[in-house]
């Protein structure tokens, strides 16, 4: 049996203890500071669960109701805490159920370590009971993965996993551990990993690039910043704010960049992308210098690439060299950690205000307000809008809640209208757009930051993809506030059908169950609102609740999210109706 | 930069770990890029493997692929070259009936002129080996085939760059 050799981590002589592989796994997690992990047991991981039973006082295992829930909870935990989220599952179906969350974490750069049990190593490749090639399956969606077949290899593999997951551009890592490796005893000692020979987590900033970036910024007449999650992942919020404030640059965010600076910051001009704000989208095609910070020019952001900011010089602050010039050619690439590069560029840039340029954003905002925002937030028609629910949540939370959204119209509305005062407050599935993400992610977020108000916002479709996690909420007493914006439709798909498929609503109408009864079945306080006059009071009751609370709001059935850039259109062709 | 597709060799220096072939080939598969040939072997540095991958692509996309390859944790460095920038060889093996070797004069001439080498001979068959450019191997194939070739196979391309690939110095900086 050949095994993967994990090399290149420094090893000093240390005192050892003779313990089993499974005990070592738990001890390694404790050494890495893991306090909570999410998972689901099964045959091939049972020895580890047995150890978790012994170490209950040190490490809390959360039994989710589905392994997908475990990964999304681990993601929510990671996103709000900035720490590595941990998920665990048994071999075979347990392991494959993790894949959606792993893929989601990969594309959204979320640090996560997944541990899967595997059949005995002598059975590998024999189609044994519950054997699946999870290393092969997860390869395209992990930052790194490996299989361990000897107990003695466990500490190094786990140390390396945590180091890789959290360093550089973070991502998910999977370690598959055979059952014999879990049972076998060996001399255990633990050493954290601080480097892997072939791996450069933070690239060197190319000489002269900071100066070149500063020159472009200083000479710009109409600069625009588009920032992404890199600002948050790099803990660069302060440096970022200092830079845009000094240079007086209007700054727009990608969906995952939301909350890095407060919503109400005067330089915050809104969201870019398919359902982003009018002004930053239109003015992307008018700015003379586009400063991209910790974002990756996703197609949902750029629309038609060959009509995206072609007039602008592009500066790209980025930690992942493979992102530079991938979609949009950078005139200046500033490689490195966002905090370090932004701090370094700050003294090189001049103070500026660009007031005329700012006025353009205000003018376009006024148009968007008139055509879209007013009706979303202050509707006069009968049906409740998703926007007014968000407005109520803003009022009650004073912008201090973490908003965890699922995927669909409600997600776009939540991201457009939620008000944030604090960073790491917008938790949503950006790159993969995973329905079912919201509810379990909110559990992880609440457990990582129990002092914070965590509100999950789902549609009736996505909610039912992981609805069973209400059981986890109940068992863990996780005081999340669960809002379902029920339009009896797979709303976002229905919107596309309306706009691009001549209203042929193929399989998007949902006949829904009694959601309140289901929540109550899980012993969760629940309420349903159908009328505008009850909304404010219900939201208040929810926010004041000390425990978990479920709120169903029946919203208009055929509401649409605007502005919208149709697929394949240019960002400046954003539609307001 | 040319926007025409052309042959490039990609050299990837990696840690010698299980699973990497999967990771690297997936990068090509995902982008629908056909790998023309692939060779993996030890490199000049102990414990470091070298992939030599031949692809037919436009240069701009090769650069992006290199970025994605280098992003893999266990990849030390990746380079790309066009065929003028490397010295390369491929090798062909031909299995032919032994009687032809003794009875067909022309076969003996072909062997001599092509600089092919007889690897083994027994009563039934002999095996010819020829290293060189792809065209030379194909030419030999065309010359031999009228006589009947029992088996034929060709290796992937292996290459050494004319320019230096500074892996040892790179590894030293990593180790410090
Ligand atoms: C797992 C998964 N399946 C399918 C989709 C495609 N999809 C995107 S939005 C959407 C509709 C979402 O409906 P709902 O959850 O009711 O939210 P709404 O749009 O009505 O707010 C669908 C089906 C997806 N994003 N994820």
XYZ file of C-alpha atoms and ligand atoms in Angstrom:
779
model
C 0.000 0.000 0.000
C 1.457 3.273 -1.056
C 0.513 6.307 0.945
C 0.883 9.952 0.407
C 3.963 11.266 2.064
C 3.491 14.572 3.719
C 6.809 16.251 3.891
C 8.451 19.556 4.309
C 7.060 20.600 7.633
C 9.710 21.191 10.233
C 9.762 18.640 12.956
C 11.445 19.166 16.246
C 11.912 16.462 18.795
C 8.947 16.471 21.113
C 7.521 14.350 23.829
C 5.123 11.800 22.497
C 2.155 9.844 23.772
C 1.021 6.457 22.577
C -2.555 6.976 21.397
C -4.912 5.896 18.636
C -5.287 7.698 15.341
C -8.820 8.725 16.210
C -7.764 10.235 19.499
C -4.991 11.984 17.618
C -7.543 13.504 15.240
C -9.468 15.028 18.129
C -6.286 16.177 19.838
C -5.069 17.792 16.625
C -8.344 19.693 16.281
C -8.032 20.928 19.843
C -4.438 21.977 19.153
C -5.703 24.001 16.189
C -8.114 25.833 18.452
C -11.245 24.151 17.156
C -14.063 24.508 19.654
C -17.007 23.574 17.497
C -17.300 21.128 14.677
C -20.263 20.107 12.568
C -20.868 16.595 11.421
C -22.720 13.361 11.137
C -21.526 9.950 12.301
C -21.341 6.619 10.517
C -19.378 3.383 10.467
C -16.135 4.616 8.995
C -15.781 7.549 11.404
C -17.124 5.956 14.583
C -13.791 5.695 16.385
C -13.461 9.480 16.110
C -16.976 9.998 17.470
C -16.071 7.784 20.377
C -13.148 10.074 21.138
C -15.347 13.152 20.762
C -17.508 11.677 23.484
C -14.443 11.621 25.738
C -13.393 15.165 24.861
C -16.850 16.768 25.095
C -15.673 19.399 27.530
C -13.050 20.655 25.070
C -14.757 20.383 21.743
C -18.427 20.655 20.915
C -19.758 18.478 18.138
C -22.914 19.700 16.462
C -25.031 16.984 14.958
C -26.579 18.533 11.870
C -29.432 16.790 10.117
C -27.585 16.343 6.854
C -23.892 16.497 5.968
C -24.590 19.375 3.576
C -25.880 21.234 6.621
C -22.591 20.477 8.369
C -20.522 22.100 5.646
C -22.772 25.142 5.369
C -22.740 25.566 9.139
C -18.962 25.317 9.115
C -18.942 27.931 6.362
C -21.204 30.274 8.323
C -18.947 29.780 11.327
C -15.878 30.604 9.250
C -17.376 33.588 7.501
C -18.398 35.426 10.641
C -15.390 34.488 12.772
C -12.613 34.529 10.192
C -11.510 31.167 11.644
C -11.422 27.782 9.972
C -14.785 25.980 9.991
C -14.674 22.229 10.517
C -17.013 19.562 9.196
C -16.848 15.814 9.597
C -18.599 12.898 7.953
C -18.400 9.204 7.446
C -17.277 7.558 4.212
C -19.404 7.044 1.113
C -22.717 8.915 1.241
C -21.617 10.976 4.219
C -18.594 12.180 2.320
C -20.437 12.867 -0.935
C -23.040 14.890 0.947
C -20.262 17.303 1.902
C -19.440 18.144 -1.684
C -21.911 20.975 -2.261
C -20.633 22.874 0.752
C -17.036 22.213 -0.205
C -17.622 23.507 -3.728
C -19.334 26.549 -2.279
C -16.436 27.204 0.092
C -13.930 26.782 -2.714
C -15.453 29.388 -4.979
C -16.107 31.791 -2.093
C -12.615 31.299 -0.579
C -13.922 30.127 2.784
C -11.432 28.421 5.102
C -12.781 24.988 5.955
C -11.322 21.646 6.967
C -13.389 18.547 6.254
C -12.525 15.208 7.752
C -14.028 12.089 6.269
C -13.787 8.530 7.439
C -12.808 5.921 4.899
C -12.992 2.141 4.678
C -10.059 0.039 5.894
C -7.046 0.650 3.716
C -6.857 -2.983 2.592
C -10.343 -2.517 1.102
C -9.524 0.662 -0.838
C -10.442 0.338 -4.485
C -12.504 -2.809 -3.954
C -15.954 -1.152 -4.002
C -16.299 -2.016 -0.352
C -19.399 -1.061 1.593
C -19.662 2.733 1.735
C -16.413 3.184 -0.098
C -16.227 6.149 -2.394
C -13.225 7.869 -3.898
C -13.823 11.111 -2.053
C -10.311 12.343 -2.687
C -10.925 11.991 -6.412
C -14.409 13.468 -6.195
C -13.341 16.450 -4.142
C -10.141 17.236 -6.042
C -11.606 19.892 -8.342
C -13.372 21.653 -5.477
C -10.729 21.661 -2.770
C -7.706 23.856 -2.273
C -5.895 20.725 -1.183
C -6.831 17.211 -0.122
C -5.209 13.954 0.859
C -5.840 10.470 2.083
C -4.197 9.143 5.209
C -3.798 5.410 5.689
C -1.402 5.367 8.647
C -2.077 6.782 12.082
C 1.411 8.256 12.226
C 0.642 10.500 9.254
C -2.422 12.076 10.873
C -0.841 14.970 12.804
C 1.145 16.261 9.865
C -1.818 15.948 7.524
C -4.112 17.863 9.853
C -1.506 20.515 10.608
C -0.952 21.014 6.912
C -4.705 21.091 6.266
C -5.330 23.925 8.703
C -2.362 25.881 7.481
C -3.423 25.600 3.835
C -7.104 26.269 4.562
C -6.452 29.535 6.378
C -3.386 30.974 4.661
C -3.148 33.031 1.501
C -6.401 32.888 -0.400
C -8.336 30.651 1.986
C -10.258 27.598 0.885
C -11.590 24.184 1.807
C -9.339 21.217 2.455
C -10.368 17.601 2.835
C -8.588 14.813 4.683
C -9.831 11.292 4.184
C -8.702 8.923 6.938
C -9.045 5.168 6.689
C -10.553 3.276 9.561
C -7.387 1.314 10.289
C -5.488 4.595 10.590
C -8.077 5.701 13.130
C -7.698 2.534 15.172
C -3.940 2.062 14.981
C -1.869 3.400 17.884
C 1.264 5.457 17.472
C 3.523 7.931 19.219
C 1.610 11.179 19.006
C 3.077 14.638 19.070
C 1.782 17.766 17.413
C 3.476 20.569 15.669
C 1.639 23.313 13.810
C 2.502 23.737 10.185
C 3.943 27.103 9.221
C 5.050 26.435 5.703
C 4.760 24.006 2.852
C 7.732 24.033 0.527
C 5.946 24.309 -2.795
C 3.287 26.714 -1.594
C 3.502 30.504 -1.655
C 0.412 31.787 0.153
C 1.120 35.466 -0.372
C 2.869 36.495 -3.574
C 5.567 39.159 -3.527
C 4.419 42.619 -4.532
C 6.133 43.400 -7.820
C 8.598 46.231 -7.451
C 7.247 49.522 -8.679
C 3.640 48.345 -8.827
C 2.592 50.349 -5.769
C 4.120 53.492 -7.251
C 2.492 52.823 -10.605
C -0.869 52.288 -8.919
C -0.506 55.477 -6.890
C 0.392 57.445 -10.002
C -2.726 56.266 -11.812
C -4.882 56.985 -8.772
C -3.381 60.458 -8.361
C -3.889 61.344 -11.998
C -7.416 59.962 -12.207
C -10.285 62.340 -12.787
C -13.015 59.726 -12.433
C -11.703 56.853 -10.323
C -13.922 54.013 -9.151
C -13.089 51.359 -6.587
C -14.719 47.948 -6.777
C -13.911 45.898 -3.736
C -14.563 42.266 -2.973
C -14.277 39.805 -0.136
C -10.490 40.041 -0.293
C -10.772 43.163 1.857
C -12.563 41.173 4.548
C -10.483 38.005 4.257
C -7.313 40.066 4.397
C -8.564 41.985 7.466
C -7.890 45.098 5.441
C -11.067 47.047 6.278
C -9.277 49.899 8.055
C -6.548 50.270 5.478
C -9.158 50.135 2.745
C -11.244 52.857 4.343
C -8.187 55.023 4.825
C -7.255 54.716 1.154
C -10.658 55.571 -0.294
C -11.149 58.382 2.216
C -7.808 59.966 1.486
C -8.236 59.733 -2.271
C -11.958 60.526 -2.127
C -12.856 57.649 -4.424
C -16.396 56.333 -4.760
C -16.349 52.652 -3.837
C -18.706 49.885 -4.885
C -18.828 46.295 -3.647
C -19.321 42.847 -5.007
C -21.841 40.713 -3.183
C -19.154 39.106 -1.003
C -17.478 42.420 -0.290
C -20.613 43.796 1.370
C -20.222 45.058 4.945
C -16.451 45.652 4.761
C -17.290 49.309 5.310
C -20.604 50.510 6.704
C -23.493 50.770 4.270
C -23.945 54.408 5.168
C -20.336 55.406 4.589
C -20.477 58.431 2.271
C -18.087 56.861 -0.227
C -20.093 53.636 -0.431
C -21.930 53.839 -3.744
C -23.550 50.408 -3.669
C -23.316 46.992 -5.223
C -22.057 46.140 -8.691
C -23.205 43.250 -10.827
C -26.305 41.684 -12.254
C -28.686 43.049 -9.604
C -26.373 45.735 -8.326
C -27.019 49.435 -8.118
C -27.561 51.575 -11.158
C -24.856 54.186 -10.599
C -21.797 51.968 -10.040
C -22.783 49.679 -12.904
C -23.340 52.474 -15.402
C -20.330 54.470 -14.266
C -18.061 51.443 -14.524
C -18.164 52.236 -18.207
C -17.321 55.876 -17.619
C -14.590 55.833 -14.969
C -11.041 56.505 -16.110
C -9.335 54.348 -13.495
C -10.934 51.216 -12.081
C -9.334 50.033 -8.870
C -10.277 46.435 -8.153
C -9.445 45.310 -4.647
C -9.684 41.677 -3.569
C -12.247 40.792 -6.204
C -12.089 38.481 -9.184
C -14.181 40.009 -11.972
C -16.824 37.305 -11.825
C -19.116 37.266 -14.870
C -22.059 38.196 -12.629
C -20.102 41.389 -11.891
C -18.716 42.234 -15.311
C -21.539 41.291 -17.659
C -20.260 41.226 -21.212
C -16.490 41.255 -20.813
C -15.500 43.007 -24.005
C -17.699 45.938 -23.077
C -16.579 46.101 -19.452
C -14.720 49.264 -18.466
C -12.805 49.252 -21.733
C -12.144 52.992 -21.371
C -10.539 52.605 -17.951
C -7.063 51.862 -16.780
C -7.370 48.930 -14.400
C -5.456 48.476 -11.153
C -5.893 45.080 -9.521
C -4.973 44.529 -5.873
C -4.989 40.737 -5.544
C -3.553 37.916 -3.461
C -4.075 35.177 -6.060
C -1.826 35.711 -9.086
C -4.027 33.395 -11.163
C -6.857 35.934 -10.897
C -4.801 38.720 -12.449
C -5.557 39.070 -16.174
C -7.872 36.064 -15.995
C -10.987 37.958 -17.018
C -10.001 41.616 -17.156
C -6.583 42.791 -18.180
C -4.849 44.792 -15.455
C -2.707 47.778 -16.373
C -1.162 47.557 -12.929
C -1.293 44.444 -10.781
C -0.538 44.925 -7.109
C 0.042 41.414 -5.844
C 0.000 40.666 -2.157
C -2.042 40.717 0.988
C -4.690 43.471 0.777
C -3.888 44.929 4.169
C -0.179 45.188 3.461
C -0.530 46.599 -0.043
C -3.238 49.103 0.899
C -1.211 50.300 3.859
C 1.793 50.653 1.592
C -0.051 52.597 -1.091
C -1.695 54.983 1.373
C 1.263 57.359 1.835
C 1.800 57.447 -1.936
C -1.613 58.778 -2.813
C -2.776 62.379 -2.743
C -5.775 63.738 -0.905
C -8.632 64.374 -3.238
C -12.373 64.805 -3.250
C -13.689 64.297 -6.816
C -16.899 66.092 -5.947
C -18.152 66.514 -9.515
C -17.649 62.826 -10.151
C -19.499 61.982 -6.934
C -22.416 64.043 -8.112
C -22.869 61.663 -11.039
C -23.399 58.792 -8.616
C -25.930 60.845 -6.692
C -27.814 61.727 -9.854
C -28.055 58.122 -10.952
C -29.013 57.030 -7.456
C -31.912 59.463 -7.624
C -33.106 57.768 -10.811
C -32.794 54.319 -9.244
C -34.582 55.530 -6.142
C -37.469 56.837 -8.178
C -37.845 53.842 -10.429
C -37.018 50.989 -8.063
C -36.081 51.671 -4.472
C -39.093 53.756 -3.542
C -41.515 51.034 -4.591
C -39.412 48.313 -2.977
C -39.152 50.014 0.408
C -42.302 52.097 0.547
C -44.785 50.202 -1.592
C -48.259 51.520 -2.117
C -49.584 48.420 -3.879
C -51.323 45.744 -1.906
C -48.786 42.897 -1.832
C -45.927 42.926 0.651
C -42.514 43.442 -0.937
C -39.311 41.684 0.074
C -37.696 45.121 0.330
C -40.026 46.360 3.029
C -39.292 43.284 5.133
C -35.603 44.118 4.904
C -36.347 47.708 5.795
C -38.140 46.552 8.966
C -35.218 44.301 9.884
C -32.846 47.245 9.415
C -34.970 49.374 11.687
C -35.160 46.736 14.405
C -31.529 45.643 14.209
C -30.176 49.174 13.737
C -27.860 47.700 11.146
C -26.079 45.539 13.683
C -27.387 42.143 12.610
C -25.497 39.632 10.545
C -27.670 38.766 7.583
C -27.339 35.263 6.206
C -29.155 34.884 2.954
C -30.025 31.945 0.774
C -30.148 32.142 -3.009
C -32.752 33.786 -5.173
C -34.640 37.055 -5.344
C -34.671 37.455 -1.576
C -30.864 37.174 -1.599
C -30.507 40.020 -4.056
C -33.022 42.082 -2.102
C -31.274 41.264 1.177
C -27.886 42.228 -0.194
C -29.217 45.382 -1.836
C -31.122 46.667 1.169
C -29.624 45.228 4.348
C -27.771 47.845 6.330
C -24.463 46.901 7.857
C -22.425 48.680 10.474
C -19.951 45.891 11.055
C -17.706 43.885 8.815
C -18.316 40.157 8.187
C -22.040 40.722 8.432
C -23.181 39.624 5.003
C -23.038 35.866 4.713
C -24.297 34.457 1.473
C -23.373 32.000 -1.221
C -21.812 34.148 -3.907
C -19.919 32.144 -6.461
C -21.846 28.894 -6.401
C -25.271 30.341 -5.635
C -26.240 27.389 -3.485
C -29.887 27.147 -2.495
C -30.102 25.618 0.949
C -27.034 27.513 2.146
C -28.813 30.068 4.309
C -30.381 28.205 7.187
C -27.429 25.989 8.151
C -24.947 28.823 7.553
C -26.923 30.950 9.985
C -26.562 28.235 12.631
C -22.792 28.284 12.254
C -22.725 32.073 12.285
C -24.788 32.277 15.450
C -22.644 29.689 17.218
C -19.473 31.553 16.275
C -20.860 34.903 17.390
C -23.572 34.213 19.970
C -23.509 37.842 21.043
C -24.615 38.941 17.601
C -28.080 38.998 16.142
C -28.109 36.566 13.241
C -31.001 36.711 10.801
C -31.315 34.166 8.046
C -33.365 35.137 5.047
C -34.558 32.426 2.692
C -37.049 31.886 -0.073
C -39.660 29.180 0.163
C -37.636 27.106 -2.320
C -34.161 27.170 -0.813
C -35.524 26.915 2.712
C -36.962 23.507 1.912
C -33.627 22.277 0.651
C -32.200 22.270 4.177
C -35.352 22.730 6.258
C -34.376 19.757 8.400
C -31.706 21.907 10.058
C -34.507 23.347 12.166
C -33.783 20.201 14.157
C -30.218 21.386 14.708
C -31.459 24.814 15.791
C -33.773 23.220 18.278
C -31.253 20.761 19.684
C -28.450 23.328 19.898
C -30.704 26.114 21.158
C -29.144 28.313 18.504
C -31.059 31.584 18.722
C -31.151 32.348 15.016
C -33.953 34.349 13.538
C -35.283 32.585 10.487
C -37.199 34.593 7.941
C -38.827 32.983 4.934
C -40.003 35.337 2.240
C -42.692 33.205 0.715
C -43.846 34.015 -2.796
C -45.027 30.476 -3.585
C -42.590 30.487 -6.463
C -38.989 29.742 -7.222
C -39.003 33.448 -7.636
C -35.725 34.150 -9.349
C -36.327 31.483 -11.970
C -39.879 32.712 -12.406
C -38.550 36.225 -12.989
C -36.349 34.919 -15.798
C -39.267 32.980 -17.224
C -41.311 36.154 -17.180
C -38.645 38.268 -18.813
C -37.009 35.821 -21.200
C -39.360 32.843 -21.648
C -42.669 34.588 -22.315
C -44.089 33.828 -18.900
C -43.958 30.070 -19.341
C -43.730 29.254 -15.641
C -42.442 25.718 -16.055
C -42.108 24.012 -12.682
C -41.503 27.125 -10.655
C -44.758 27.342 -8.768
C -44.584 25.788 -5.321
C -47.392 24.426 -3.277
C -46.004 24.954 0.159
C -46.651 23.242 3.458
C -47.684 24.923 6.658
C -44.292 26.395 7.505
C -45.399 27.666 10.892
C -46.565 24.207 11.884
C -43.262 22.723 10.777
C -41.275 25.220 12.849
C -43.548 24.614 15.793
C -43.074 20.907 15.252
C -39.427 21.561 16.007
C -40.469 23.557 19.095
C -39.455 26.851 17.507
C -41.589 29.930 18.076
C -43.220 30.834 14.821
C -45.436 33.403 13.181
C -46.830 34.124 9.768
C -47.504 37.571 8.371
C -49.707 38.236 5.385
C -50.617 41.881 5.874
C -48.521 45.016 5.833
C -50.006 46.319 9.070
C -48.689 43.296 10.988
C -45.167 43.339 9.601
C -43.395 45.840 11.859
C -44.798 44.322 15.009
C -43.912 40.782 13.947
C -40.355 41.737 13.057
C -40.037 43.484 16.399
C -41.293 40.397 18.230
C -38.806 38.270 16.330
C -35.855 40.520 17.034
C -36.714 40.805 20.686
C -36.988 37.061 21.102
C -34.185 35.550 23.141
C -34.649 32.227 21.420
C -34.810 31.041 17.876
C -37.764 32.434 15.997
C -39.354 31.615 12.694
C -41.116 34.287 10.676
C -42.897 33.575 7.429
C -43.784 36.632 5.406
C -46.092 36.088 2.468
C -44.885 38.507 -0.166
C -46.270 39.404 -3.576
C -46.156 36.391 -5.862
C -44.715 37.998 -8.940
C -42.399 40.671 -7.655
C -39.194 41.241 -9.601
C -35.704 42.306 -8.678
C -34.405 45.349 -10.465
C -32.044 46.790 -11.582
C -30.944 43.883 -13.716
C -28.204 43.318 -16.240
C -29.456 40.535 -18.492
C -26.883 37.791 -19.109
C -24.559 38.757 -21.918
C -25.395 42.467 -21.727
C -22.967 45.204 -20.864
C -22.937 46.607 -17.302
C -24.035 49.981 -18.611
C -27.125 48.416 -20.205
C -28.573 47.825 -16.757
C -32.383 47.732 -16.842
C -34.472 49.518 -14.277
C -37.733 47.876 -15.242
C 1.163 37.833 -28.744
C -0.138 35.384 -31.294
C -3.817 34.567 -31.205
C -3.188 31.484 -33.359
C -3.216 28.085 -31.741
C 0.205 26.502 -31.632
C 1.978 23.714 -29.831
C 3.384 24.580 -26.435
C 5.145 22.405 -23.934
C 4.323 23.037 -20.335
C 6.872 21.928 -17.761
C 5.580 21.557 -14.248
C 7.853 20.874 -11.286
C 5.950 19.344 -8.391
C 6.260 17.570 -5.117
C 6.107 13.865 -5.842
C 2.693 13.188 -4.304
C -0.209 10.943 -5.097
C -3.203 12.726 -6.552
C -1.377 15.543 -8.295
C -1.818 14.070 -11.756
C -5.551 14.152 -11.104
C -5.427 17.764 -9.984
C -3.352 18.927 -12.911
C -5.198 17.024 -15.600
C -8.495 18.342 -14.201
C -7.328 21.878 -14.959
C -7.154 20.962 -18.642
C -10.286 18.872 -18.648
C -12.382 21.655 -17.112
C -11.388 24.018 -19.880
C -11.935 21.435 -22.580
C -8.306 21.379 -23.588
C -7.041 18.219 -25.177
C -3.635 17.148 -23.902
C -1.560 16.090 -26.915
C 0.939 14.253 -24.793
C 1.892 13.936 -21.191
C 4.982 12.601 -19.513
C 5.770 12.452 -15.813
C 9.193 11.548 -14.552
C 11.662 12.335 -11.827
C 13.470 15.634 -12.386
C 17.048 16.609 -11.699
C 16.071 17.311 -8.094
C 15.468 14.497 -5.676
C 11.838 14.121 -4.672
C 10.689 16.569 -7.327
C 8.696 15.297 -10.285
C 8.493 16.922 -13.673
C 5.414 16.913 -15.868
C 5.899 17.631 -19.557
C 2.585 18.440 -21.154
C 2.047 19.276 -24.803
C -1.008 21.312 -25.756
C -2.265 23.114 -28.808
C -3.494 26.487 -27.601
C -3.230 30.228 -27.971
C -0.526 31.775 -25.844
C -2.852 33.931 -23.771
C -4.723 30.864 -22.575
C -1.498 28.983 -21.853
C -0.557 31.806 -19.489
C -3.859 31.463 -17.664
C -3.409 27.705 -17.438
C 0.061 28.210 -15.975
C -1.505 30.444 -13.312
C -4.036 27.793 -12.415
C -1.369 25.082 -12.296
C 0.953 27.117 -10.104
C -1.920 27.780 -7.762
C -1.977 24.115 -6.743
C -0.387 23.757 -3.345
C 2.081 21.050 -4.358
C 3.235 22.634 -7.587
C 6.622 24.269 -7.259
C 6.738 26.069 -10.584
C 5.322 25.821 -14.078
C 6.805 27.102 -17.317
C 5.679 27.101 -20.911
C 7.733 27.105 -24.077
C 7.116 26.975 -27.757
C 8.871 24.190 -29.609
C 11.779 26.424 -30.698
C 12.732 27.062 -27.111
C 13.264 23.447 -26.170
C 15.210 20.383 -27.097
C 12.792 17.527 -27.260
C 12.497 13.896 -28.167
C 9.869 11.325 -28.533
C 10.443 7.638 -28.922
C 8.680 5.055 -31.106
C 8.705 1.278 -30.789
C 7.926 -1.035 -33.716
C 7.372 -4.770 -33.472
C 8.001 -6.556 -36.786
C 8.104 -10.194 -37.910
C 11.685 -11.539 -37.687
C 11.573 -13.180 -41.082
C 11.342 -9.731 -42.662
C 14.608 -8.698 -41.090
C 16.425 -11.543 -42.809
C 14.491 -11.700 -46.042
C 13.770 -8.085 -46.918
C 16.861 -6.201 -47.866
C 14.899 -3.012 -47.941
C 14.057 -3.291 -44.250
C 17.728 -3.495 -43.428
C 18.300 -0.332 -45.450
C 15.469 1.470 -43.734
C 16.891 0.587 -40.348
C 20.332 1.805 -41.288
C 19.172 5.052 -42.841
C 16.730 5.938 -40.141
C 19.199 5.484 -37.300
C 16.739 3.201 -35.598
C 18.038 0.723 -33.086
C 17.188 -2.933 -32.736
C 16.171 -3.497 -29.163
C 15.606 -7.207 -29.284
C 15.362 -10.036 -31.783
C 13.901 -13.478 -31.356
C 12.533 -16.146 -33.630
C 9.149 -14.514 -34.127
C 9.752 -10.810 -34.040
C 12.216 -8.019 -33.545
C 11.686 -4.630 -31.955
C 12.934 -1.389 -33.400
C 13.337 1.770 -31.418
C 13.613 5.209 -32.895
C 13.946 8.492 -31.018
C 13.564 11.890 -32.564
C 10.973 14.381 -33.661
C 7.451 13.188 -34.192
C 7.787 13.557 -37.979
C 10.811 11.243 -38.051
C 8.962 8.544 -36.178
C 5.960 8.886 -38.448
C 8.208 8.731 -41.480
C 9.693 5.494 -40.247
C 6.213 4.196 -39.586
C 5.205 5.000 -43.162
C 8.250 3.264 -44.544
C 7.752 0.137 -42.475
C 4.035 -0.261 -42.721
C 3.944 -1.757 -46.243
C 5.828 -4.706 -44.770
C 3.413 -5.120 -41.893
C 3.920 -3.784 -38.381
C 2.739 -6.126 -35.629
C 2.673 -3.444 -32.940
C 3.510 0.221 -32.807
C 3.587 2.749 -29.996
C 4.962 6.194 -29.439
C 5.911 7.988 -26.217
C 4.902 11.416 -25.073
C 7.245 14.276 -25.676
C 10.033 14.861 -23.208
C 11.821 18.159 -23.247
C 14.675 20.149 -21.822
C 14.499 23.900 -22.161
C 17.269 25.898 -23.776
C 16.830 28.526 -21.058
C 17.501 27.725 -17.464
C 14.606 26.634 -15.221
C 15.790 27.754 -11.830
C 14.101 25.168 -9.694
C 17.012 24.482 -7.365
C 17.463 28.143 -6.486
C 13.725 28.497 -6.097
C 13.625 25.573 -3.698
C 16.463 27.067 -1.707
C 14.487 30.254 -1.225
C 11.468 28.176 -0.188
C 13.534 26.251 2.290
C 14.746 29.403 4.005
C -29.185 23.992 -5.335
C -29.728 24.913 -6.358
N -30.625 24.471 -7.273
C -31.131 25.317 -8.202
C -30.749 26.618 -8.241
C -31.323 27.559 -9.309
N -32.071 28.643 -8.685
C -31.547 29.872 -8.454
S -32.596 30.899 -7.704
C -33.815 29.740 -7.688
C -35.158 30.034 -7.111
C -35.102 30.306 -5.669
O -36.404 30.295 -5.190
P -36.719 30.627 -3.685
O -35.808 29.881 -2.799
O -38.173 30.430 -3.449
O -36.322 32.152 -3.562
P -36.910 33.430 -4.326
O -36.157 33.593 -5.603
O -38.367 33.199 -4.560
O -36.639 34.547 -3.388
C -33.364 28.548 -8.281
C -34.209 27.359 -8.460
C -29.799 27.032 -7.285
N -29.331 28.275 -7.247
N -29.324 26.177 -6.357
